Amino acid sequence: MTQQGVRWSADQVLALAPDAASRKAGSKLGAAGPWSEAGSSDEGTVWGLCKGSGSKPYQTVVDIADVSGPAYKCSCPSRKFPCKHALGLLLLWAGEDGAVPRGQAPDWAEQWLAGRRKRAEEKKGTAPSATGTGDPEAARRRAERRATLVTAGATELEQRLADLLRGGLAGAEQAGYGLWEETAARMVDAQAPGLAARVRELGAIPASGPGWPVRLLEECALLHLLDQGWLHREGLPDGLAATVRSRIGLPASADGPAVRDRWLVLAQYDTADAKLTTRRIWLYGAESGRTALLLSYGAAGRAPELALPVGLVLEAEVSAYPGAGQLRAALGEQFAPPAPSPTRPPGISTSQAAARYGEALRDDPWLDSVPVTLDRVVPAPDGDTWQLADADEETALPLTPTARSRPGLWRLVALSGGAPVKVFGECGHRGFTPLTAWPEGTGEPVRLY
């Protein structure tokens, strides 16, 4: 239970699950049957004992008031966070049927909470001294060495792109993926992970179906533009130069002024590769009107720690990362635990959304999409594809191929039922990817990813 006394919905709880299997298993434990001695406190703690296969029940406790999202502790051997028992306990708590009454936390739960508070205080106390022990001169030399390596990598990549175009794009299809993987490895050696990622994407284009030469040429042009941006960065405006550094893959700090606001969680979703799980959380500031992106990372197969379910509002400070048109921010001090809210972001039309993406490309030509909230749109089939038709204009946005292949499309269709809905998502050159939707009138947000 949060300090505001408002419980989460089941959908907000299940949004914390690290995978579909955990959602299914946690849902089965969301009833009172396997639980005993469950309780909650006004400080945002939920606890309980869950009967398992062994003789001793699993001790499960969740700290909902943690600044970076819920924190969990369970005596089960699962390596997933949260485990199915933590999800089941939160679902039981969200049911509001008296199964999780208010009370005093047991000793085992209090010990864990006290340990967390102590570590948080110690971390807060040591942070300034850790920052002060850095050697600015050594940091400058490291940055110069890395810049030299990146420059060498960008120069080599320019030569390889020139060789490709000189020999003809057909050679890319004949060479296969190995050509691109070897080039990407060279960019990794040059400490330019952003260039390496874009090169790997080039390797998949020749096998992407009809029209691939045009798409390959477009992406080669953008890669060439990024190379040239780095090689001539001294002549760029500060904001664009920072964007180039970010796209190259150089680290940066969130040095923008802290903005305190009531931030609505618009969407949360994960993407994963063989090495890393990346979580993206979109926020909307109710007073500032700003949209911010939080990124967090976890090792392959493990969910990142930061978790903020859709529909919650947190009063907190966020600080922007450098770069023209960049929306990434860092979550700073939080002044109250996240809590559900009826707040909704304002929406725009489909034509305005397309124009917004076009305007954003002026600041960041490598931008795949921008976050937008569409007002009064209806999901409708368009031949073999789907689109979001504007209820008040004769315009529409096509859905991306990724969106059309996910179950979220059918949740959106069911929510709409042919009536207009409000939809938040990402609008770009491939189309629109819906992430969250709200029905007309009142109603909780529905996650679509």
XYZ file of C-alpha atoms in Angstrom:
449
model
C 0.000 0.000 0.000
C 1.451 3.325 -0.946
C 1.393 6.371 1.263
C -1.494 7.682 -0.774
C -3.508 4.600 0.202
C -4.228 3.662 -3.415
C -3.684 0.102 -4.609
C -2.357 -0.846 -7.997
C -4.348 -2.642 -10.667
C -3.584 -6.227 -11.683
C -2.287 -5.003 -15.035
C 0.181 -2.675 -13.321
C 1.427 -5.560 -11.178
C 1.840 -7.913 -14.137
C 3.774 -5.200 -15.980
C 6.600 -5.923 -13.529
C 6.961 -9.543 -14.688
C 10.297 -10.292 -16.386
C 8.684 -12.602 -18.972
C 5.425 -14.247 -20.058
C 6.107 -17.405 -18.028
C 6.447 -15.354 -14.850
C 3.192 -13.516 -15.597
C 1.356 -16.823 -15.959
C 2.889 -18.384 -12.848
C 2.378 -15.219 -10.785
C -1.271 -15.007 -11.815
C -1.868 -18.490 -10.390
C -0.503 -17.335 -7.026
C -2.681 -14.216 -6.904
C -5.360 -15.931 -4.773
C -5.479 -16.382 -0.996
C -5.072 -20.194 -1.088
C -1.266 -20.564 -0.900
C -0.712 -17.508 1.319
C -0.594 -17.059 5.075
C 0.341 -14.199 7.430
C 0.089 -11.700 4.576
C 0.051 -8.030 5.465
C 0.914 -4.488 4.375
C 1.988 -1.214 5.944
C 1.325 2.451 5.288
C 5.024 2.859 4.461
C 4.649 0.798 1.297
C 5.648 -2.720 2.375
C 3.789 -5.944 1.530
C 4.754 -9.346 2.960
C 3.479 -12.905 3.217
C 4.335 -16.607 3.440
C 3.666 -18.700 0.328
C 3.317 -22.480 0.498
C 5.684 -24.205 -1.923
C 6.810 -27.742 -2.597
C 8.987 -27.879 0.531
C 8.063 -28.085 4.183
C 8.801 -24.425 4.884
C 6.814 -21.658 3.138
C 8.658 -19.030 1.118
C 9.119 -15.675 2.847
C 8.203 -12.923 0.393
C 8.405 -9.177 0.932
C 8.042 -6.238 -1.466
C 9.037 -2.617 -0.870
C 6.684 -0.640 -3.110
C 7.946 2.717 -1.876
C 11.481 2.215 -3.192
C 12.685 5.183 -5.236
C 13.677 3.162 -8.292
C 10.510 1.085 -8.356
C 9.482 -1.945 -6.308
C 12.217 -3.975 -4.601
C 11.754 -7.655 -3.796
C 13.050 -10.351 -1.473
C 11.949 -13.982 -1.524
C 13.495 -17.099 0.028
C 12.714 -19.152 -3.099
C 15.635 -20.209 -5.355
C 14.350 -18.358 -8.444
C 16.797 -16.019 -10.188
C 14.015 -13.949 -11.740
C 13.168 -10.525 -10.322
C 10.423 -10.311 -9.386
C 9.797 -14.023 -8.897
C 6.348 -15.554 -9.268
C 5.785 -15.371 -5.488
C 6.404 -11.605 -5.409
C 4.029 -11.144 -8.354
C 1.397 -13.342 -6.689
C 1.690 -11.403 -3.424
C 1.232 -8.077 -5.221
C -1.770 -9.426 -7.120
C -3.278 -10.589 -3.826
C -2.640 -7.125 -2.359
C -4.142 -5.428 -5.445
C -7.386 -7.375 -5.052
C -8.680 -5.211 -2.183
C -10.638 -8.117 -0.695
C -9.091 -8.023 2.773
C -6.596 -10.806 2.059
C -3.682 -8.432 2.799
C -4.662 -6.409 5.875
C -2.651 -3.579 7.372
C -0.345 -4.552 10.180
C 3.150 -4.694 11.634
C 5.783 -6.349 9.436
C 7.320 -9.548 10.884
C 10.935 -9.577 12.031
C 12.280 -11.233 8.857
C 10.695 -8.550 6.683
C 11.823 -5.727 8.987
C 15.410 -7.005 8.925
C 15.493 -6.891 5.137
C 13.958 -3.417 5.046
C 16.391 -2.136 7.685
C 19.318 -3.509 5.688
C 18.088 -1.780 2.538
C 17.689 1.546 4.337
C 21.163 1.272 5.845
C 22.790 0.516 2.484
C 20.899 3.403 0.872
C 22.150 5.830 3.528
C 25.709 4.553 3.191
C 25.547 4.916 -0.584
C 24.187 8.439 -0.239
C 26.935 9.338 2.193
C 29.792 8.004 0.081
C 28.628 9.340 -3.293
C 30.142 12.843 -2.965
C 33.549 11.601 -1.818
C 33.655 9.035 -4.595
C 33.022 11.788 -7.083
C 35.691 13.984 -5.605
C 38.429 11.346 -5.875
C 38.406 11.341 -9.678
C 41.416 12.599 -11.596
C 40.206 15.139 -14.204
C 43.522 15.075 -16.060
C 43.483 11.261 -16.336
C 39.868 11.406 -17.527
C 40.835 13.963 -20.184
C 43.657 11.751 -21.449
C 41.351 8.727 -21.629
C 38.781 10.748 -23.580
C 41.461 11.924 -26.021
C 42.734 8.373 -26.585
C 39.227 7.128 -27.222
C 38.499 10.001 -29.605
C 41.608 9.071 -31.582
C 40.430 5.454 -31.854
C 36.919 6.506 -32.909
C 38.328 8.827 -35.556
C 40.407 5.993 -36.991
C 37.360 3.733 -37.013
C 35.139 6.343 -38.681
C 37.796 6.975 -41.342
C 38.065 3.240 -42.075
C 34.277 2.922 -42.244
C 34.102 5.765 -44.756
C 36.530 3.858 -46.981
C 34.507 0.673 -46.710
C 31.289 2.484 -47.623
C 33.026 4.062 -50.606
C 34.264 0.626 -51.737
C 30.738 -0.770 -51.449
C 29.192 1.964 -53.572
C 32.026 1.826 -56.089
C 31.516 -1.919 -56.571
C 27.715 -1.706 -56.630
C 25.090 -2.618 -54.023
C 24.632 -6.067 -55.567
C 27.981 -6.972 -54.041
C 26.460 -6.599 -50.566
C 23.997 -9.400 -51.281
C 26.720 -11.681 -52.641
C 29.122 -11.009 -49.763
C 26.594 -12.088 -47.135
C 26.453 -11.102 -43.487
C 30.102 -11.913 -42.790
C 31.247 -8.692 -44.474
C 29.173 -6.570 -42.101
C 30.026 -8.556 -38.993
C 33.727 -8.135 -39.666
C 33.249 -4.389 -40.205
C 31.185 -4.138 -36.999
C 33.963 -5.899 -35.095
C 36.395 -3.271 -36.374
C 34.104 -0.537 -35.003
C 34.013 -2.304 -31.629
C 37.822 -2.268 -31.639
C 37.599 1.453 -32.357
C 35.395 1.860 -29.227
C 32.476 3.131 -31.305
C 29.583 0.818 -30.311
C 27.022 3.063 -31.979
C 28.729 2.667 -35.352
C 29.041 -1.097 -34.780
C 25.304 -1.426 -34.099
C 24.347 0.471 -37.254
C 26.753 -1.604 -39.354
C 25.160 -4.827 -38.043
C 21.746 -3.482 -39.038
C 23.051 -2.991 -42.603
C 23.865 -6.689 -42.786
C 20.214 -7.690 -42.424
C 18.878 -5.399 -45.164
C 19.809 -7.479 -48.272
C 17.618 -10.294 -46.919
C 14.701 -8.013 -46.004
C 12.659 -8.473 -49.168
C 11.826 -6.459 -52.293
C 13.230 -2.944 -52.418
C 16.228 -3.739 -50.239
C 18.767 -1.814 -52.399
C 16.888 1.445 -51.727
C 16.752 0.758 -47.989
C 20.439 -0.176 -47.941
C 21.386 3.025 -49.744
C 19.317 5.091 -47.308
C 20.964 3.505 -44.281
C 24.435 3.830 -45.811
C 23.734 7.535 -46.322
C 22.756 7.961 -42.670
C 25.863 6.076 -41.568
C 28.005 8.278 -43.815
C 26.340 11.355 -42.296
C 27.177 10.121 -38.793
C 30.787 9.452 -39.785
C 31.113 12.924 -41.240
C 29.452 14.444 -38.192
C 32.118 12.881 -35.989
C 35.018 13.786 -38.264
C 33.854 17.420 -38.414
C 32.380 17.686 -34.923
C 34.374 20.814 -34.060
C 32.320 22.794 -36.579
C 28.925 21.604 -35.332
C 26.622 23.453 -32.923
C 27.045 22.185 -29.358
C 23.691 20.396 -29.264
C 24.220 18.560 -32.555
C 27.807 17.676 -31.595
C 26.478 16.118 -28.376
C 23.924 14.155 -30.401
C 26.688 12.837 -32.681
C 28.718 11.724 -29.664
C 25.670 9.958 -28.275
C 24.959 8.202 -31.596
C 28.609 7.126 -31.835
C 28.218 5.510 -28.426
C 30.334 7.738 -26.204
C 29.240 7.938 -22.552
C 27.667 11.102 -21.187
C 26.219 12.315 -17.906
C 22.764 13.727 -17.291
C 23.953 17.267 -16.620
C 20.751 19.127 -17.442
C 18.926 21.063 -14.717
C 16.722 18.895 -12.499
C 13.027 19.272 -13.332
C 10.627 18.445 -10.520
C 7.211 17.358 -11.685
C 4.473 14.791 -11.271
C 5.615 12.271 -13.884
C 3.048 9.949 -15.423
C 4.427 6.578 -16.548
C 3.238 6.299 -20.151
C 4.922 3.047 -21.195
C 7.509 0.484 -20.145
C 8.954 -2.221 -22.366
C 12.078 -4.346 -22.732
C 14.231 -5.298 -25.692
C 16.978 -7.899 -25.462
C 19.944 -9.265 -27.346
C 22.490 -11.942 -26.501
C 24.285 -9.745 -23.957
C 21.897 -7.144 -22.623
C 18.288 -6.426 -21.678
C 17.311 -2.786 -22.202
C 14.250 -1.313 -20.501
C 12.644 1.864 -21.844
C 10.289 3.865 -19.649
C 8.453 6.882 -21.073
C 7.350 9.628 -18.670
C 5.118 12.669 -19.124
C 5.394 15.695 -16.833
C 1.907 16.842 -15.861
C 3.056 20.417 -15.147
C 6.026 20.862 -17.490
C 4.423 19.072 -20.445
C 7.785 17.381 -21.127
C 8.261 13.802 -22.261
C 11.306 11.987 -20.901
C 12.874 8.587 -21.544
C 14.490 6.528 -18.779
C 16.841 3.740 -19.845
C 18.008 0.918 -17.576
C 19.929 -2.242 -18.312
C 20.230 -5.813 -17.080
C 22.441 -8.729 -18.001
C 21.046 -11.100 -20.628
C 18.106 -13.028 -19.220
C 17.664 -10.700 -16.225
C 15.233 -7.818 -16.038
C 16.652 -4.364 -15.194
C 16.025 -3.193 -11.635
C 14.145 0.004 -12.482
C 10.436 -0.805 -12.839
C 7.629 1.749 -13.083
C 4.318 0.222 -14.197
C 2.117 2.126 -16.632
C -0.464 4.425 -15.071
C 1.543 5.338 -11.981
C 2.500 8.903 -11.157
C 5.658 9.761 -9.242
C 6.666 13.138 -7.917
C 10.348 13.300 -8.720
C 13.191 15.183 -10.362
C 14.628 14.175 -13.728
C 17.719 15.557 -15.453
C 18.227 15.529 -19.222
C 21.204 14.085 -21.066
C 23.017 16.384 -23.531
C 22.138 16.479 -27.217
C 19.830 18.343 -29.567
C 16.376 16.822 -29.512
C 17.410 14.101 -27.048
C 14.681 12.995 -24.620
C 16.727 10.639 -22.470
C 16.841 11.636 -18.810
C 18.021 10.302 -15.467
C 15.677 9.790 -12.539
C 16.770 11.851 -9.543
C 15.285 12.402 -6.120
C 11.798 11.003 -5.607
C 9.534 12.761 -3.128
C 6.718 10.212 -2.793
C 6.178 6.573 -3.757
C 4.628 5.918 -7.197
C 0.848 5.704 -7.065
C -1.974 5.140 -9.575
C -3.532 8.268 -11.040
C -6.364 9.114 -13.448
C -4.023 11.579 -15.220
C -3.861 11.249 -19.012
C -1.470 12.978 -21.416
C -2.905 15.426 -23.959
C -3.186 14.052 -27.486
C -2.638 15.304 -31.031
C -3.897 14.306 -34.470
C -2.219 11.815 -36.812
C -1.116 14.594 -39.171
C 0.426 16.518 -36.283
C 2.259 13.360 -35.191
C 3.833 12.920 -38.623
C 4.844 16.589 -38.652
C 6.388 16.257 -35.190
C 8.617 13.419 -36.366
C 9.697 15.468 -39.366
C 10.594 18.408 -37.155
C 12.568 16.168 -34.784
C 14.735 14.919 -37.670
C 16.164 18.406 -38.039
C 17.837 18.052 -34.636
C 18.653 14.344 -34.921
C 18.728 12.895 -38.480
C 19.322 9.378 -37.082
C 16.128 9.357 -35.027
C 13.970 6.283 -35.651
C 10.843 7.619 -33.940
C 9.404 10.164 -31.531
C 6.965 9.613 -28.644
C 3.478 10.938 -29.324
C -0.004 10.549 -27.887
C -2.735 10.298 -30.510
C -6.188 11.575 -29.623
C -9.356 9.916 -30.944
C -7.982 7.282 -33.294
C -9.588 4.031 -34.404
C -7.602 0.886 -35.292
C -8.720 -0.258 -38.738
C -7.530 -2.854 -41.287
C -5.957 -1.538 -44.473
C -5.655 -4.431 -46.876
C -3.065 -6.780 -45.389
C -1.944 -4.202 -42.836
C -3.451 -2.084 -40.044
C -3.596 1.626 -39.412
C -4.797 4.130 -36.828
C -7.430 6.267 -38.515
C -8.066 9.740 -37.162
C -11.713 10.078 -36.098
C -11.720 13.818 -36.826
C -9.557 13.995 -39.964
C -9.237 12.047 -43.187
C -5.759 10.919 -42.226
C -4.216 7.790 -40.721
C -0.884 6.355 -39.574
C 0.147 2.833 -40.591
C 1.222 0.468 -37.838
C 4.778 -0.811 -37.923
C 5.344 -4.467 -38.902
C 6.458 -5.143 -35.318
C 3.190 -3.780 -33.908
C 1.095 -5.817 -36.343
C 2.729 -9.054 -35.211
C 2.108 -8.613 -31.465
C -0.963 -9.562 -29.377
C -1.201 -5.936 -28.308
C -2.864 -5.123 -31.625
C -5.845 -7.274 -30.714
C -6.032 -5.760 -27.226
C -6.182 -2.364 -28.912
C -8.902 -3.511 -31.303
C -10.920 -4.982 -28.420
C -10.517 -1.821 -26.325
C -11.679 0.355 -29.210
C -14.574 -1.766 -30.456
C -14.802 0.650 -33.372
C -14.863 3.737 -31.129
C -12.082 6.320 -30.821
C -9.367 5.761 -28.209
C -6.320 7.670 -26.976
C -3.041 5.900 -27.826
C 0.524 6.595 -26.767
C 3.359 5.180 -28.852
C 6.365 5.828 -31.058
C 5.905 7.436 -34.474
C 8.647 7.105 -37.083
C 9.564 6.317 -40.667
C 8.348 2.704 -40.332
C 4.950 3.762 -38.988
C 3.410 3.928 -35.529
C 4.036 1.465 -32.687
C 1.255 1.666 -30.065
C 2.427 1.088 -26.494
C -0.475 2.176 -24.257
C -4.132 3.012 -24.830
C -6.974 4.599 -22.891
C -10.692 4.233 -23.698
C -12.883 7.263 -24.243
C -14.146 8.715 -20.979
C -12.761 7.018 -17.867
C -10.831 3.791 -17.542
C -7.389 2.471 -16.723
C -4.585 2.424 -19.296
C -4.058 -0.788 -21.240
C -0.498 -1.912 -22.048
C -0.068 -2.973 -25.666
C 3.556 -4.072 -25.747
